[in-house]
XYZ file of C-alpha atoms in Angstrom:
592
model
C 93.289 56.761 0.878
C 93.461 53.120 -0.373
C 93.378 52.485 3.153
C 89.614 54.140 3.113
C 88.845 52.533 -0.223
C 89.768 48.646 0.736
C 87.635 49.376 3.794
C 84.762 50.444 1.691
C 85.459 47.600 -0.837
C 85.578 45.456 2.367
C 81.778 46.796 3.643
C 80.691 46.889 -0.129
C 81.551 43.034 -0.172
C 79.885 41.946 3.224
C 76.554 43.965 2.435
C 76.727 41.422 -1.021
C 77.264 38.129 1.081
C 74.711 39.445 3.408
C 72.078 39.589 0.795
C 73.122 36.718 -1.126
C 72.573 34.424 1.797
C 69.070 36.618 3.042
C 67.840 35.805 -0.419
C 68.484 31.776 -0.393
C 66.735 31.755 2.971
C 63.076 33.614 1.745
C 63.545 32.040 -1.715
C 64.680 28.626 -1.392
C 62.906 28.043 1.862
C 59.942 29.400 0.088
C 60.032 27.360 -2.844
C 61.166 23.781 -0.201
C 57.642 25.035 1.652
C 55.855 24.802 -1.493
C 57.782 21.595 -2.595
C 56.575 20.052 0.289
C 52.986 21.220 0.494
C 52.989 20.031 -2.595
C 54.176 16.506 -1.806
C 52.535 16.731 0.990
C 49.217 17.679 -1.486
C 49.586 14.758 -3.832
C 50.017 12.924 -1.046
C 46.554 13.381 -0.228
C 45.225 13.731 -3.209
C 46.728 10.253 -3.543
C 45.505 8.721 -0.327
C 42.446 6.032 -2.125
C 39.960 3.427 -0.066
C 39.345 0.164 -0.974
C 36.294 -1.748 -0.018
C 34.189 -4.583 -1.496
C 31.206 -4.596 -3.378
C 29.645 -7.369 -1.531
C 30.843 -6.011 1.725
C 31.083 -2.285 1.895
C 31.557 -2.382 5.470
C 35.338 -3.662 4.555
C 37.319 -0.017 4.428
C 41.356 -0.483 3.484
C 44.114 2.176 2.518
C 44.896 0.019 -0.020
C 44.205 -2.988 -2.941
C 43.627 -6.078 -2.126
C 41.431 -8.654 -1.573
C 37.681 -9.007 1.163
C 38.898 -10.843 4.090
C 35.178 -12.045 3.954
C 35.067 -13.070 0.039
C 37.930 -13.041 -1.363
C 36.709 -10.744 -4.102
C 38.883 -8.005 -4.823
C 38.887 -4.626 -3.258
C 37.356 -1.279 -5.561
C 38.206 2.040 -4.965
C 35.728 4.778 -3.536
C 35.396 7.544 -4.414
C 35.927 10.334 -2.194
C 34.959 13.992 -2.449
C 36.551 15.638 0.398
C 34.011 17.253 1.542
C 31.945 15.982 5.109
C 28.516 15.585 5.441
C 26.099 16.956 7.684
C 24.348 13.568 8.423
C 26.643 10.592 8.657
C 23.626 7.956 7.481
C 23.128 10.270 4.227
C 24.592 9.793 0.592
C 25.917 12.989 -1.423
C 24.729 12.359 -5.138
C 26.719 15.371 -7.621
C 23.930 16.118 -10.515
C 26.002 14.212 -13.057
C 25.754 10.771 -11.209
C 21.928 11.184 -10.647
C 21.199 11.890 -14.445
C 23.334 8.913 -15.149
C 21.887 7.141 -12.707
C 18.280 8.134 -13.821
C 17.552 9.916 -10.368
C 14.258 11.264 -10.656
C 12.653 12.923 -7.382
C 8.804 13.823 -6.540
C 7.378 15.350 -3.739
C 4.196 13.336 -1.713
C 1.379 14.856 -1.511
C -2.346 13.997 0.639
C -5.225 12.412 -1.460
C -8.075 10.080 -1.390
C -6.776 6.284 -1.925
C -8.000 5.812 -4.790
C -7.023 2.626 -6.591
C -7.150 1.342 -10.091
C -8.569 -2.855 -9.763
C -7.808 -4.773 -12.837
C -10.706 -7.267 -13.192
C -10.778 -10.585 -15.510
C -14.050 -12.186 -17.156
C -16.255 -13.611 -19.373
C -19.883 -12.639 -21.119
C -22.863 -15.286 -19.617
C -26.488 -15.360 -20.680
C -28.346 -13.716 -18.579
C -29.795 -16.593 -16.224
C -33.442 -14.799 -16.556
C -33.552 -15.563 -20.087
C -32.731 -18.950 -19.940
C -35.819 -21.327 -20.852
C -36.525 -24.712 -20.576
C -38.957 -26.049 -23.435
C -41.003 -28.661 -22.060
C -43.427 -31.327 -23.809
C -47.144 -31.008 -23.059
C -47.899 -34.469 -23.258
C -46.380 -37.859 -23.466
C -45.473 -39.940 -26.729
C -42.388 -40.651 -29.249
C -40.652 -38.328 -30.857
C -41.802 -38.782 -35.064
C -39.563 -35.713 -36.211
C -37.597 -33.218 -35.081
C -38.145 -29.423 -36.505
C -34.862 -27.792 -35.401
C -32.230 -30.615 -34.998
C -29.179 -28.274 -33.999
C -28.076 -26.059 -30.722
C -27.376 -22.580 -31.889
C -30.056 -22.774 -34.367
C -32.780 -19.089 -33.600
C -36.339 -19.985 -32.979
C -39.346 -17.801 -32.682
C -42.612 -18.339 -30.328
C -44.996 -20.126 -31.755
C -42.439 -22.281 -34.319
C -43.246 -25.944 -34.585
C -39.582 -27.912 -32.625
C -41.066 -31.202 -33.159
C -43.570 -33.883 -34.202
C -44.906 -36.169 -31.651
C -46.737 -39.403 -31.782
C -48.579 -39.996 -28.940
C -51.159 -42.527 -27.932
C -52.415 -40.224 -25.012
C -53.911 -37.492 -27.679
C -55.583 -40.267 -30.038
C -57.347 -41.590 -27.313
C -58.690 -37.963 -25.717
C -59.475 -37.080 -29.346
C -62.159 -40.368 -29.474
C -63.205 -39.206 -26.201
C -63.616 -35.737 -27.695
C -65.682 -36.827 -30.622
C -68.038 -39.235 -28.072
C -68.995 -36.326 -26.282
C -69.795 -33.450 -28.646
C -72.320 -36.117 -29.844
C -73.827 -35.875 -26.115
C -73.410 -32.287 -25.637
C -76.583 -31.045 -26.216
C -77.982 -33.588 -23.118
C -74.294 -33.283 -21.064
C -72.467 -30.366 -22.114
C -70.363 -30.775 -19.032
C -68.825 -33.955 -20.529
C -68.054 -32.554 -23.026
C -66.829 -29.169 -22.003
C -64.625 -31.172 -19.881
C -63.385 -33.564 -23.138
C -61.999 -29.945 -23.573
C -60.018 -28.998 -21.244
C -58.483 -32.215 -20.758
C -56.701 -31.261 -24.464
C -56.076 -27.796 -23.558
C -54.291 -29.407 -20.809
C -52.153 -30.756 -23.030
C -51.758 -27.176 -24.407
C -53.491 -27.906 -27.567
C -54.642 -24.318 -28.380
C -58.604 -23.364 -29.042
C -57.405 -23.848 -32.982
C -56.165 -27.313 -32.755
C -59.586 -28.159 -31.123
C -62.056 -26.600 -33.002
C -59.631 -28.356 -36.447
C -59.880 -31.344 -34.937
C -63.675 -30.697 -34.180
C -64.033 -30.079 -38.016
C -62.180 -32.015 -39.370
C -64.158 -35.228 -37.626
C -60.352 -37.556 -37.585
C -58.623 -38.553 -35.263
C -54.900 -36.633 -35.366
C -51.590 -39.640 -34.778
C -49.192 -36.594 -34.484
C -49.073 -33.522 -32.607
C -46.583 -29.702 -32.524
C -44.562 -29.158 -29.959
C -44.858 -25.555 -30.177
C -41.848 -22.786 -28.612
C -43.103 -21.188 -25.793
C -40.886 -17.971 -26.446
C -37.997 -16.545 -28.823
C -33.888 -17.511 -28.619
C -31.394 -19.685 -29.255
C -31.353 -23.361 -28.790
C -28.347 -23.662 -26.672
C -29.465 -27.253 -25.866
C -31.144 -30.085 -26.822
C -32.665 -33.098 -24.566
C -33.756 -35.373 -26.994
C -32.942 -37.182 -30.800
C -35.652 -38.520 -32.985
C -37.213 -41.399 -31.988
C -36.482 -40.763 -27.807
C -40.216 -41.506 -26.144
C -40.703 -38.217 -23.670
C -43.027 -37.993 -20.984
C -45.310 -35.340 -19.795
C -43.794 -31.785 -18.821
C -39.745 -33.620 -19.832
C -37.183 -31.398 -21.334
C -36.740 -31.317 -24.862
C -35.066 -27.839 -25.325
C -32.928 -25.150 -23.943
C -34.126 -21.801 -25.051
C -31.759 -18.457 -24.192
C -32.327 -15.083 -25.480
C -29.333 -13.179 -25.523
C -31.365 -9.961 -26.140
C -29.308 -9.141 -23.161
C -26.602 -10.459 -21.420
C -24.166 -10.384 -17.915
C -19.976 -9.690 -18.356
C -19.548 -11.641 -14.971
C -15.779 -10.332 -13.220
C -14.173 -12.534 -11.310
C -12.669 -10.347 -7.512
C -10.847 -11.589 -5.777
C -11.539 -11.852 -1.888
C -8.578 -9.603 -0.989
C -10.460 -6.802 -3.499
C -13.661 -7.035 -2.306
C -13.315 -4.101 -0.318
C -12.475 -1.944 -3.546
C -15.937 -2.969 -5.687
C -19.510 -1.931 -4.601
C -22.594 -1.810 -6.407
C -22.351 0.766 -8.427
C -19.058 0.992 -9.188
C -18.621 1.967 -12.924
C -16.048 -0.764 -14.941
C -14.638 -0.035 -17.919
C -13.991 -2.962 -20.069
C -12.807 -4.868 -23.460
C -13.277 -8.086 -25.171
C -10.422 -9.817 -26.495
C -12.599 -10.749 -29.472
C -13.413 -7.292 -30.180
C -9.593 -5.264 -30.655
C -10.486 -1.529 -30.066
C -13.798 -1.579 -28.859
C -14.272 -0.425 -25.051
C -17.275 -0.921 -23.201
C -19.283 0.848 -19.674
C -20.788 -0.635 -17.306
C -22.122 -0.409 -13.646
C -22.189 -3.174 -10.978
C -25.738 -4.129 -10.060
C -24.705 -7.348 -8.145
C -22.030 -8.636 -6.136
C -22.137 -12.163 -4.762
C -22.908 -12.729 -1.404
C -20.559 -15.943 -1.042
C -17.710 -16.807 -2.046
C -16.303 -19.778 -3.511
C -14.564 -21.656 -1.063
C -11.847 -23.132 -3.924
C -11.124 -20.533 -5.637
C -12.365 -17.733 -2.989
C -13.418 -15.490 -5.574
C -17.236 -13.406 -5.650
C -18.622 -12.388 -9.342
C -19.450 -8.793 -9.906
C -21.776 -8.561 -12.645
C -22.583 -6.288 -15.257
C -26.071 -6.334 -17.258
C -25.829 -5.351 -20.850
C -27.794 -4.625 -23.483
C -27.391 -6.959 -26.207
C -29.354 -6.258 -29.320
C -26.886 -6.048 -31.705
C -25.742 -9.567 -30.727
C -21.882 -8.202 -30.310
C -21.678 -10.092 -27.280
C -21.505 -13.955 -27.236
C -21.468 -16.289 -24.336
C -18.079 -17.071 -22.693
C -15.997 -14.680 -24.767
C -13.247 -12.995 -22.457
C -13.079 -9.190 -20.871
C -10.774 -7.831 -19.385
C -11.837 -4.555 -17.112
C -10.681 -1.946 -14.864
C -12.185 -0.351 -12.298
C -11.110 2.764 -9.984
C -12.789 2.607 -6.491
C -11.968 4.464 -3.084
C -12.430 2.960 0.383
C -15.987 5.694 1.377
C -14.284 5.359 5.166
C -10.568 5.773 4.192
C -9.990 9.518 5.133
C -7.530 11.055 2.615
C -3.448 9.819 2.895
C 0.024 9.541 1.543
C 0.288 8.070 -1.289
C 3.642 7.426 -2.792
C 3.924 5.061 -6.280
C 5.028 1.600 -6.300
C 8.679 2.434 -8.056
C 9.529 4.688 -5.321
C 9.638 1.845 -2.356
C 12.036 -1.287 -1.726
C 9.407 -3.475 -0.852
C 10.293 -5.786 2.013
C 6.976 -6.061 3.553
C 4.758 -4.083 5.446
C 7.587 -2.052 7.018
C 9.544 -1.235 3.393
C 12.142 1.703 2.454
C 12.644 4.916 0.464
C 15.019 7.536 0.173
C 14.484 10.923 1.378
C 16.096 13.815 -0.445
C 17.589 16.516 1.120
C 19.385 20.045 0.333
C 22.057 21.810 1.800
C 24.846 24.060 0.455
C 26.810 21.020 0.279
C 24.993 19.432 -2.302
C 22.001 17.179 -2.710
C 21.712 13.554 -0.616
C 19.724 10.669 -0.086
C 18.419 9.335 3.344
C 16.900 6.012 3.845
C 13.786 5.911 5.434
C 11.388 2.701 7.133
C 8.204 3.608 6.423
C 4.904 1.880 7.033
C 2.843 0.480 4.058
C -0.897 0.731 4.246
C -3.651 -0.207 0.819
C -2.319 -1.317 -1.903
C -3.765 0.828 -4.664
C -2.696 -0.968 -7.602
C 0.602 1.668 -9.052
C 0.875 3.188 -5.782
C 1.066 2.692 -1.819
C -0.538 4.507 0.797
C 1.550 5.407 3.136
C 0.533 4.495 7.044
C 3.724 6.065 8.960
C 7.292 7.405 8.164
C 6.760 9.920 5.851
C 5.143 13.820 5.965
C 3.496 15.091 2.934
C 5.522 18.033 1.438
C 8.653 15.855 1.753
C 10.373 14.769 -1.413
C 11.305 11.198 -2.656
C 13.026 8.871 -5.027
C 10.511 7.736 -7.686
C 12.807 6.223 -10.106
C 16.353 4.569 -9.983
C 15.747 3.699 -6.574
C 17.921 0.597 -6.919
C 20.677 3.010 -8.038
C 20.380 4.871 -5.126
C 20.690 1.861 -2.782
C 23.635 0.779 -4.426
C 25.645 3.780 -4.045
C 24.296 3.975 -0.081
C 25.561 0.168 0.085
C 29.030 1.041 -1.278
C 28.764 3.911 0.286
C 28.728 2.110 3.677
C 25.373 3.892 4.579
C 22.027 2.681 5.348
C 20.582 0.793 2.514
C 17.922 -1.571 2.601
C 20.454 -5.010 2.387
C 22.313 -2.900 5.079
C 20.028 -1.286 8.109
C 21.180 -0.301 11.075
C 20.107 -2.159 14.197
C 16.639 -1.170 15.493
C 16.418 -0.093 19.122
C 12.727 -0.852 19.177
C 11.630 -3.698 20.974
C 8.975 -6.114 20.259
C 5.562 -5.205 21.958
C 2.155 -6.009 22.123
C -0.615 -3.315 20.816
C -2.499 -3.939 24.421
C 0.847 -2.553 25.962
C 2.089 0.434 23.698
C -1.851 1.782 24.480
C -1.142 1.708 28.002
C 2.006 3.533 28.038
C 0.457 6.283 25.524
C -1.813 6.651 28.088
C 1.383 7.391 30.338
C 2.933 9.230 27.777
C -0.408 11.689 27.202
C -0.249 12.313 31.041
C 3.412 13.115 30.877
C 2.709 16.197 28.377
C 0.345 17.289 30.608
C 3.155 17.851 33.628
C 4.692 19.437 30.457
C 2.570 21.698 29.428
C 1.814 22.739 33.211
C 5.569 23.583 33.570
C 5.684 25.615 30.366
C 3.134 27.803 31.658
C 5.310 28.222 35.259
C 2.752 26.911 36.726
C 3.907 24.315 39.583
C 0.604 23.142 41.158
C -0.776 22.188 38.144
C 2.368 20.282 36.797
C 1.995 18.650 40.633
C -1.998 18.412 39.848
C -1.179 16.043 36.847
C 1.960 14.235 38.558
C -0.467 12.535 40.440
C -1.961 10.395 37.839
C 1.406 8.943 36.795
C 1.183 6.209 39.381
C -1.915 5.517 38.576
C -1.040 4.875 34.777
C 1.072 2.840 35.922
C 0.042 0.122 37.605
C -2.461 0.103 34.747
C 0.568 -0.791 32.386
C 0.221 -4.700 32.418
C 3.475 -5.815 32.142
C 2.893 -9.266 32.059
C 2.448 -8.801 28.282
C 5.947 -8.153 27.380
C 8.658 -11.268 27.669
C 12.895 -11.296 27.541
C 14.084 -8.095 26.561
C 11.340 -5.755 26.563
C 10.234 -7.224 30.201
C 13.760 -6.137 31.534
C 13.963 -3.382 29.989
C 10.635 -2.126 31.201
C 11.733 -3.132 34.696
C 14.515 -1.020 34.118
C 13.018 2.198 33.278
C 9.485 1.921 35.632
C 11.013 2.638 38.575
C 12.877 6.158 37.058
C 9.054 6.911 35.958
C 7.474 6.028 39.619
C 10.142 7.973 41.433
C 10.211 10.933 38.845
C 6.067 11.327 39.623
C 6.746 10.819 43.498
C 9.175 14.186 43.282
C 6.903 16.077 41.119
C 4.105 15.631 42.556
C 5.493 16.345 46.468
C 7.195 18.993 45.220
C 6.156 23.477 45.334
C 8.566 24.338 44.298
C 9.069 24.954 40.365
C 12.818 24.579 39.858
C 12.644 21.150 41.602
C 10.212 20.419 39.931
C 11.901 21.018 36.748
C 15.077 18.829 38.023
C 12.572 15.997 38.442
C 10.709 16.685 35.325
C 14.095 16.143 33.494
C 14.173 12.756 34.937
C 11.374 11.968 34.020
C 11.845 13.188 30.779
C 14.534 10.892 29.913
C 12.952 8.308 30.685
C 10.062 8.906 28.891
C 12.233 9.338 25.827
C 13.946 6.055 26.443
C 10.189 4.433 26.897
C 9.548 5.775 23.935
C 12.293 4.958 21.473
C 12.130 1.104 23.296
C 8.840 0.577 22.516
C 6.909 3.035 20.346
C 3.467 5.205 21.039
C 0.220 4.603 19.371
C 0.641 8.885 18.699
C 1.116 9.694 14.931
C 4.084 12.266 16.170
C 6.003 12.501 19.070
C 9.024 14.982 18.757
C 12.428 14.637 20.912
C 13.599 18.698 21.639
C 16.518 19.929 23.181
C 17.100 22.664 25.168
C 21.117 23.512 25.417
C 20.643 26.418 27.960
C 19.039 24.742 30.724
C 20.477 23.990 34.281
C 23.141 26.267 33.230
C 24.241 25.620 29.841
C 24.486 21.772 30.345
C 21.002 21.072 28.361
C 17.866 18.769 28.619
C 15.661 16.908 26.679
C 11.933 16.319 26.881
C 9.263 15.081 24.541
C 6.478 17.184 22.638
C 3.408 16.419 21.138
C 4.283 19.598 19.169
C 6.724 20.573 16.629
C 6.624 24.056 17.847
C 8.900 24.589 20.665
C 7.727 25.738 23.643
C 10.391 25.222 26.638
C 9.357 23.838 29.891
C 12.538 24.668 31.520
C 12.335 27.993 31.197
C 8.761 28.640 30.744
C 8.130 32.575 29.655
C 11.236 33.374 30.429
C 12.764 31.501 27.625
C 9.944 30.380 26.272
C 10.649 29.443 22.497
C 14.634 27.947 22.918
C 15.472 24.957 21.609
C 15.563 22.502 18.505
C 13.888 19.647 17.469
C 16.897 17.007 17.363
C 14.941 13.836 16.669
C 11.148 12.713 15.197
C 9.471 9.615 16.394
C 6.906 8.020 14.071
C 4.223 5.551 14.817
C 4.780 1.832 13.710
C 8.953 3.231 12.801
C 11.695 1.226 14.716
C 14.214 3.936 16.198
C 17.661 3.292 14.651
C 20.470 2.281 17.990
C 22.400 5.016 18.161
C 26.068 5.567 19.111
C 25.815 7.802 21.851
C 29.788 9.359 21.145
C 28.795 10.147 16.888
C 25.124 10.923 17.284
C 23.828 12.988 14.074
C 22.965 16.487 14.499
C 19.545 17.730 15.350
C 17.041 18.092 12.437
C 16.441 21.686 12.892
C 18.040 24.806 14.079
C 18.486 26.133 17.754
C 15.465 28.563 18.694
C 16.565 31.113 21.053
């Protein structure tokens, strides 16, 4: 009995010890594992990357000084999520709000420019008159003796002593005595006085009085303001000499200065809203009725004229005017228009930031654009953007600064360009070659081997029309390297009757055409680099397309829609050099 009890006790103790051991292994090991995981997590959380605000390409795992400029390195905020586009800058809604970032969708519209003009009120040149003296003599008295005085037609301006008129009166009296016998002599004497602009009434008064008058008045020929005095009392004057300048201000001109570069925007018939500096709160509207046909050689401006009815005399010559005209070019089609605040201006080729949204959030990618006309508060876009894309229109510099700090492409940190400089004539010549290539591609899409061979016969002749003498340096060397594969692939394509063999040579042709497009650019608004991953036993193959829609030349009807758009080439926009080991992903999904 005692032996049995001892045996039971031994078994119980053994079970208890084994249980303790298992519990320690399970609980203790788990606790240790959790502790290690927490430790690793804390280590991971503690890893911080440091960069230089002036040289964002510097990246270090610990604080210190920039090896380039010696500035203190600052930590870079890491959010841990991988970005699908290596060049994209991701921003949280909070960061966007703090930076004042606002975006707008690009739309197509007329190129309307709001142009500001400056000018002056001037007298209407057609209403400026010179008041002459009609007979010689000495000015005895000026009845109008200051500029700015208003005179009415027929008003006496001055009294003139004229010996010639005294003599003419005496001749008139003598002729009057003989008018019965010699009437012609009498009429001749009167006509002499009429030629000196004496009226019939004055002549009759002289005849009635029978006495010679020593002084005669100068009468105003028209009404207006005296804007110039050419004589003073006591001056001797000749017949026809200018005495006063009279200006009628019932109508005036507003003359605006139009710079040479702005002339395309200002046309006859354009409506101008303008204000006068000395008449605050009042806005006037007029129509341009004349533009100078000649540009001033010194100021490089032409005058645009508005005729204004000034019966109330509110406008006075030399008043300053400020106008605004909204004009559009009649020969300019609709184009993309973006606010100036969206563009980081670096010349004709400037940059904007394009917004994209994904499951990871909002991101921005720098895009090079070619600017067109300056529209005042906006730019017309020649190339680089598409209607419907969303771009940053406010806070652009904040986004650019964040991109620079994050080591992303920015205005001051643009990626190296693969595209080489080539003259327009050369680009037009290789664009003709691209059109022949599209004929070959489209024939293969239709499974038309004969059509592909026929189109390929044009390749050699089109290549011969490409003048490599237009290129020099690296561009010339690159074209020499490409022209051989282009010619050879064209020969094989036209000689083969087997469409599968043609497609193999078409792949070689496509790679050369894609390189040609990236190195030199085409004179086509947009072309697309497309890719089929299933071509040639899943090795994949590229081609260039004039259409964004996928139509597969490697399979034809069998898998017509298999493929994806990997890149869009835009006219005038340089293609960035790519690291083939770290190429960006395709921009579109893959179709089957």
